[in-house]
Structure formats: C-alpha cells, structure tokens
Short mmCIF file of C-alpha atoms in Angstrom, two decimals:
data_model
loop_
_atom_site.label_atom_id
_atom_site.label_comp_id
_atom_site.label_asym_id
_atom_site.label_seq_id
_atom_site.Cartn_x
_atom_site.Cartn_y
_atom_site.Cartn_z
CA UNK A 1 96.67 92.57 95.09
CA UNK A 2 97.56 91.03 91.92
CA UNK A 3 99.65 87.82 91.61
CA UNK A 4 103.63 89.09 92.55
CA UNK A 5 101.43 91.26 94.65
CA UNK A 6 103.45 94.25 92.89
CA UNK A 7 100.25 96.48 91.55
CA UNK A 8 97.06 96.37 92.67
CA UNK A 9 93.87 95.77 90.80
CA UNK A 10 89.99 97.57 91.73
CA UNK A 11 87.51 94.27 92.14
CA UNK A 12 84.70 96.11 93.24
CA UNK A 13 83.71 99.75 94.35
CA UNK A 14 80.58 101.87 95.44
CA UNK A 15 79.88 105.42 94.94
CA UNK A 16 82.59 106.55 92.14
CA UNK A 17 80.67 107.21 88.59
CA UNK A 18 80.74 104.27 86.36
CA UNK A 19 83.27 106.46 83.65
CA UNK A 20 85.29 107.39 86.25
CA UNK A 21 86.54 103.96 87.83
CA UNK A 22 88.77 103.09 84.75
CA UNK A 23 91.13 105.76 86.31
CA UNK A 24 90.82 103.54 89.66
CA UNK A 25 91.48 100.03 87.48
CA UNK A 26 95.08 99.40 88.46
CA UNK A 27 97.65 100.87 90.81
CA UNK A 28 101.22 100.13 91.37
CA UNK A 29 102.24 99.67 95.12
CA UNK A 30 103.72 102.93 97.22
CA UNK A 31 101.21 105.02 93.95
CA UNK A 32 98.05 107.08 95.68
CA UNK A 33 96.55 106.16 99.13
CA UNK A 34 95.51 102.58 98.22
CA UNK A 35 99.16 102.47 96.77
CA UNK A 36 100.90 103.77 99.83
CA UNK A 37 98.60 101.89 102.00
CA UNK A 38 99.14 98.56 100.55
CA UNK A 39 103.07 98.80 99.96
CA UNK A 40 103.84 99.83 104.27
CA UNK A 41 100.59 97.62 105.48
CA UNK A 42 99.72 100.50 107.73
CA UNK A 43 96.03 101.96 107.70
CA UNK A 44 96.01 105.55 106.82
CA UNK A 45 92.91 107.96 107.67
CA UNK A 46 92.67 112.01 106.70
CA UNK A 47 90.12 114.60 108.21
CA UNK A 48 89.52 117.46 106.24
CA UNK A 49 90.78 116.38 102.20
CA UNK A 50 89.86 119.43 100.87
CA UNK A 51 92.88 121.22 102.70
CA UNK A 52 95.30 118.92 101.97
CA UNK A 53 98.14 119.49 99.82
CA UNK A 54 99.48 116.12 99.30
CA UNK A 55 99.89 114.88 95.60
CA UNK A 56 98.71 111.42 96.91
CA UNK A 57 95.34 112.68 98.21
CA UNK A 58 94.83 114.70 94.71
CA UNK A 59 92.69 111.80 92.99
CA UNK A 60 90.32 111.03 96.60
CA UNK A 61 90.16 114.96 96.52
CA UNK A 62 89.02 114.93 93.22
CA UNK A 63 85.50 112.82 94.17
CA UNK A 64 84.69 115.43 96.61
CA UNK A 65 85.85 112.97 99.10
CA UNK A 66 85.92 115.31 102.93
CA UNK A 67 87.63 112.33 105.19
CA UNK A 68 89.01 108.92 104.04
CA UNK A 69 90.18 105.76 106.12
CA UNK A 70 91.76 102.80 104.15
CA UNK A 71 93.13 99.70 105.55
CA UNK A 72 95.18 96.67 104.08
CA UNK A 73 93.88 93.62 104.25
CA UNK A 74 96.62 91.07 105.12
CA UNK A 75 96.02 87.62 106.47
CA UNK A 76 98.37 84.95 107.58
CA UNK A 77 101.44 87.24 106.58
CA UNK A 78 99.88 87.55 102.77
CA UNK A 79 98.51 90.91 101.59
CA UNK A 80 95.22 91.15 99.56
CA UNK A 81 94.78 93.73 98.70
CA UNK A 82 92.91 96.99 100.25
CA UNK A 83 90.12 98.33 101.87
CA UNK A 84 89.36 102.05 100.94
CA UNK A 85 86.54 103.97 103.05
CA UNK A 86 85.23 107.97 101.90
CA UNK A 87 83.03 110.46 102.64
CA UNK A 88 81.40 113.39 101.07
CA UNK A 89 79.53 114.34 103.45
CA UNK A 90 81.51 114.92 106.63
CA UNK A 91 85.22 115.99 107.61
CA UNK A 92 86.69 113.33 109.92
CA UNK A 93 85.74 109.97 111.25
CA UNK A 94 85.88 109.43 114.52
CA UNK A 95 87.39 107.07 116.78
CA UNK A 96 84.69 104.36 117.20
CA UNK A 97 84.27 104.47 113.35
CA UNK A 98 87.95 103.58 112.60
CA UNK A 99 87.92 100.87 115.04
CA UNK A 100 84.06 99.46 113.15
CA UNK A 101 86.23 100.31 109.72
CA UNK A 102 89.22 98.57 111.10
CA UNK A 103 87.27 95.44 112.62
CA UNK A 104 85.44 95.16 108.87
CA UNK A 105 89.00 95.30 107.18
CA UNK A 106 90.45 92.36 109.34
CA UNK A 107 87.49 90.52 108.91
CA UNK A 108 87.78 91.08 105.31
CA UNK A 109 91.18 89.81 105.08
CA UNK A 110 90.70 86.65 107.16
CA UNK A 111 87.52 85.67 104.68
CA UNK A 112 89.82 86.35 101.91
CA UNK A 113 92.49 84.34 103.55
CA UNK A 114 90.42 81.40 104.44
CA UNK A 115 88.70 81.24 100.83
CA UNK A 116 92.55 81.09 99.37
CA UNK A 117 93.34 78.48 102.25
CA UNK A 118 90.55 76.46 101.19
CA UNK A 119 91.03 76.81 97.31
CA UNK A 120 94.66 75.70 97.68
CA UNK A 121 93.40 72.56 99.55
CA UNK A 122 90.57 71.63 96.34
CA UNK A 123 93.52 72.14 94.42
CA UNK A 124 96.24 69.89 96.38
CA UNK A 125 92.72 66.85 97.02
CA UNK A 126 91.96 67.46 93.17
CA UNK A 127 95.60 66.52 92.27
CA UNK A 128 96.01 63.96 95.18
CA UNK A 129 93.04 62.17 93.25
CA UNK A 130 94.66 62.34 89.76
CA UNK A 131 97.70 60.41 91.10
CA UNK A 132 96.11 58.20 92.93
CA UNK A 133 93.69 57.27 90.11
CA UNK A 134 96.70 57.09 87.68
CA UNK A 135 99.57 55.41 89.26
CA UNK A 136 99.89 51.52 87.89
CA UNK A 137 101.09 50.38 90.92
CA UNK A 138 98.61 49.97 94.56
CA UNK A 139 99.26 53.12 96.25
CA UNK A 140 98.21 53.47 100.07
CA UNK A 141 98.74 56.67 102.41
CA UNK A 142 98.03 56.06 106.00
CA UNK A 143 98.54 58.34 109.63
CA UNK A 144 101.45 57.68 112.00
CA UNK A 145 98.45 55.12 113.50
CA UNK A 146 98.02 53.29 110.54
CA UNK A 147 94.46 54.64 109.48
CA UNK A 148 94.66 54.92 105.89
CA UNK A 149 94.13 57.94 104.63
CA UNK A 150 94.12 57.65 100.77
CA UNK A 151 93.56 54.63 99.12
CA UNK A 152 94.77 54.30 95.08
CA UNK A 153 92.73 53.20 92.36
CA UNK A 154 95.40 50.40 91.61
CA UNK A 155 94.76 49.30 95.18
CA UNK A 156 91.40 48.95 94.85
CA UNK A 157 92.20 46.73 92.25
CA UNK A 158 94.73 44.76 93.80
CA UNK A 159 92.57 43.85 97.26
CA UNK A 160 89.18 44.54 95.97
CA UNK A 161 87.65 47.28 98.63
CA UNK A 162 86.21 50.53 97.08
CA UNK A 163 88.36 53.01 98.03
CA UNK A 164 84.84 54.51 100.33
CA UNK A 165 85.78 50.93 101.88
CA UNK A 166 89.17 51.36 102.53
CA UNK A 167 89.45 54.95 104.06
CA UNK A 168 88.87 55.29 107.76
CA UNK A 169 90.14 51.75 108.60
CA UNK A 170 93.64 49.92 109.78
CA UNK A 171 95.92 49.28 106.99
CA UNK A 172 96.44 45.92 108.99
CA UNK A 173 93.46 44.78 107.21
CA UNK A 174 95.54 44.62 103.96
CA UNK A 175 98.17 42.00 105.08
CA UNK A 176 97.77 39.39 107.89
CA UNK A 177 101.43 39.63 109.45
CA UNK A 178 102.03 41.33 112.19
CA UNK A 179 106.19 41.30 111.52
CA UNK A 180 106.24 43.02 108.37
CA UNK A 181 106.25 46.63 109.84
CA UNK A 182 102.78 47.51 107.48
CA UNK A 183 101.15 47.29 110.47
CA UNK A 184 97.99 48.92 112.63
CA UNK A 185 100.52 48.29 116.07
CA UNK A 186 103.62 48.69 114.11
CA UNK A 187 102.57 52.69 113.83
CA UNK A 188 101.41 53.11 116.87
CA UNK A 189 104.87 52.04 118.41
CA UNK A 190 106.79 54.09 116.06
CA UNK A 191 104.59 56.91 116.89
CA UNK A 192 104.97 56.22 120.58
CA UNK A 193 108.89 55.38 121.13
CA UNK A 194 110.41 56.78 117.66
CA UNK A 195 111.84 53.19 117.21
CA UNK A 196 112.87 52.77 112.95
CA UNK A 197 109.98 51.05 111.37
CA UNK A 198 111.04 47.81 109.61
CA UNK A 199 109.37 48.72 106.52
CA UNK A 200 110.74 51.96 105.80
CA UNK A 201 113.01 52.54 103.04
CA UNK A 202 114.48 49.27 101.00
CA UNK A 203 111.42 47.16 99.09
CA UNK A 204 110.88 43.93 100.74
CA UNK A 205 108.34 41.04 100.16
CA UNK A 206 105.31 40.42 102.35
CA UNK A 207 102.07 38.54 102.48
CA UNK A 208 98.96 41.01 101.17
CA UNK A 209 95.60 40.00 101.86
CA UNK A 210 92.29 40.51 99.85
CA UNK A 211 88.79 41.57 100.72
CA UNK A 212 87.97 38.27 100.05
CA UNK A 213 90.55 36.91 102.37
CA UNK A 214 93.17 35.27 99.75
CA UNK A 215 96.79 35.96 100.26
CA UNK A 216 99.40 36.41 97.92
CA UNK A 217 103.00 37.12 97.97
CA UNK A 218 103.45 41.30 97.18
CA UNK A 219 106.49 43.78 97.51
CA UNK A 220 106.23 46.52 99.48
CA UNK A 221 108.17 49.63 99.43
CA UNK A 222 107.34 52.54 102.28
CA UNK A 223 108.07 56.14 102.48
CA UNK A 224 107.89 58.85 105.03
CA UNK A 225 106.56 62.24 104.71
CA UNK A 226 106.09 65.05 107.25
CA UNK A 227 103.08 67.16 105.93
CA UNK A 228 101.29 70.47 107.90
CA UNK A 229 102.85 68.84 111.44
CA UNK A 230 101.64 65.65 110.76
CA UNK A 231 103.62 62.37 109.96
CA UNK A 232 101.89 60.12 106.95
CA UNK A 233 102.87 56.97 105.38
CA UNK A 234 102.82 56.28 101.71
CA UNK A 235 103.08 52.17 100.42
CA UNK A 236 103.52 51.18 97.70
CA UNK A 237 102.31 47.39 96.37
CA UNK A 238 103.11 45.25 93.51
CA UNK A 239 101.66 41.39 92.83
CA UNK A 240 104.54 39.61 92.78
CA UNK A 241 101.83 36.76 91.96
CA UNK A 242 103.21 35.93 88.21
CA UNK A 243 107.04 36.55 89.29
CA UNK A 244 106.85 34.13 91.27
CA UNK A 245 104.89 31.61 89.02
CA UNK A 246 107.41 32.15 86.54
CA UNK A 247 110.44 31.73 88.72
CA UNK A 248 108.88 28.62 90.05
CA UNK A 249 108.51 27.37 86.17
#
C-alpha cells in the first residue's frame, strides 16, 4: 500500500510475463481482486475462474489463472499491502492450503510490521542524537528511577564523562545533594508514592558535580514526559559558574 494507503503499488511478483506486469503496476483500492481485497481487509479465494463472470476476476482470468486466494496483509491495525496467490494448473484450493496461504500472509504482515516498527525507532534514536549533540545547554534524560537514559553532548562537556560513561548509571552521580529533587532516591519515591518531585517545573539552582569531583553552582530546570507507557525525565543544566563570578564582582 502506498503512503495515504489509497492505491496500491506491485513490489514484487512471480509467474506473470515480464511485458505484462506494467498492467499490474498500480491499483486503486476497492479496483480488481487485490483492489477489493485490500479496501474491506477480508481474504477472498475463487475455484473455478474460468466460469466466472465477474468484471473483477477478468484480468486474473486473463493469465489463465483456474483458482486464486489473496489475503491483506495488515499488522498492528496498518494495512500493507496484499498478498495475491494463483494457479494454472488446478481449479480450487483446498482447505489446508488456505489456512498454509493464510498463515504465510499474517506472517508476512507482522515482518512487514516489525521492519516499519523498527525503522521508525532508527529514525526517532537518529534524531534523538541530533538534538542531543546540538543543544548548547547540558541535556540529561533519565527513567522514573533515575538511570539516565540519554546523556547530551553539552553534558559531556559540562561534567566530563563520555556519554558511553554516563548511560546506564544514577543521575545522582551528577550532583552531591540529596535535597535538590535530581536525585537517584528522589525518583524512586516519586515513582513509588506519586508525591510532586521538587525539581519539576520552575528552574532552580543546585550544586553539580564533575567526573573529577569539583562542584559548582548550576541551574536546573526538569520536565516530565510520558513516552510508550513509560515515565522519563529530561534536565536541563547551565554553569552558572561566571554569573556568579560576575555578580560577586
């Protein structure tokens, strides 16, 4: 099925002559069997072609197709497309091979889904990267147990762990309070009892700590997100370092 999933488009197909598929190349939904097929999401199967009248079966009958079974393949409530079987050599298929054709279309569909599934999650990582490589300030996501989960370039800069470093450990690492609400415990608990985390929403200014174990003064501003079922944590962390050399000038 082609994007707006409106017409449908032949990808690949075995036993028509070569000159002949440009006939097959696209089809609008509720047009032929594939047509039909596609536009209700109900298999269809014929015995005996050759007797049929129907204007729909005129191009299958026109291959010397005898007994057709085609299938749509729909996955996780999206339709892909198709799956067409023919043949020209006998008159019907019978029950145990529309359940094998069946069985091949619905595994054909959840393949299709999972490769889309997966391409869309490249897609979302690829552009997760490209913000957090670009954003000027330290950007940190971590799970409702404070693990973080994505760690910016800019924070790499700002506390000096490779973001390889970062990943997989307790944000607490990044700031030596324990009041401040940026906190391994301090997610757990709002995980546990639903209590407001004290960091949430207005910026406020906290202690940050380095890989190197130096502390400096840095404001912190957190956000909540709800994502697939799952809560996450995004902070983000400015130096206040110079502001506050200035101010103190």
């Amino acid at each position: 099925a082609e994007e707006g999933g409106e017409r449908l488009r032949l990808t690949s197909c075995f036993g028509v002559p070569e000159e002949e598929r440009a006939e097959l190349g696209r089809l609008g939904l509720g047009h032929a069997i594939c047509g039909t097929v596609a536009r209700s999401r109900r298999a269809m199967h014929m015995a005996e072609v050759r007797a049929s009248t129907d204007p729909k079966v005129a191009p299958v009958r026109g291959f010397g197709i005898r007994a057709f079974a085609c299938f749509p393949l729909v996955a996780g409530g999206r339709l892909f497309g198709t799956l067409f079987f023919g043949s020209r050599s006998r008159d019907r298929f019978s029950e145990e091979d529309l359940a094998l054709l069946g069985t091949i279309a619905q595994y054909v569909a959840v393949v299709r889904e999972r490769a889309r599934a997966e391409a869309a999650l490249r897609e979302g990582e690829a552009r997760l990267r490209s913000i957090l490589e670009t954003v000027p300030d330290a950007m940190v996501v971590v799970d409702d147990r404070g693990i973080i989960e994505s760690f910016s370039t800019g924070a790499a800069r700002l506390f000096g762990y490779a973001t390889e470093e970062a990943v997989g450990r307790g944000v607490g690492m990044l700031t030596p309070s324990r009041d401040d609400g940026w906190h391994d415990g301090s997610f757990a608990r709002h995980a546990a009892t639903g209590e407001p985390k004290a960091a949430l929403g207005a910026d406020q200014v906290v202690v940050g700590r380095r890989k190197d174990g130096s502390t400096f003064p840095m404001e912190l501003a957190v956000g909540e997100v709800r994502a697939d079922g799952r809560r996450l944590f995004t902070g983000f962390m400015r130096d206040l370092t110079r502001r506050r050399a200035t101010e103190a000038r």
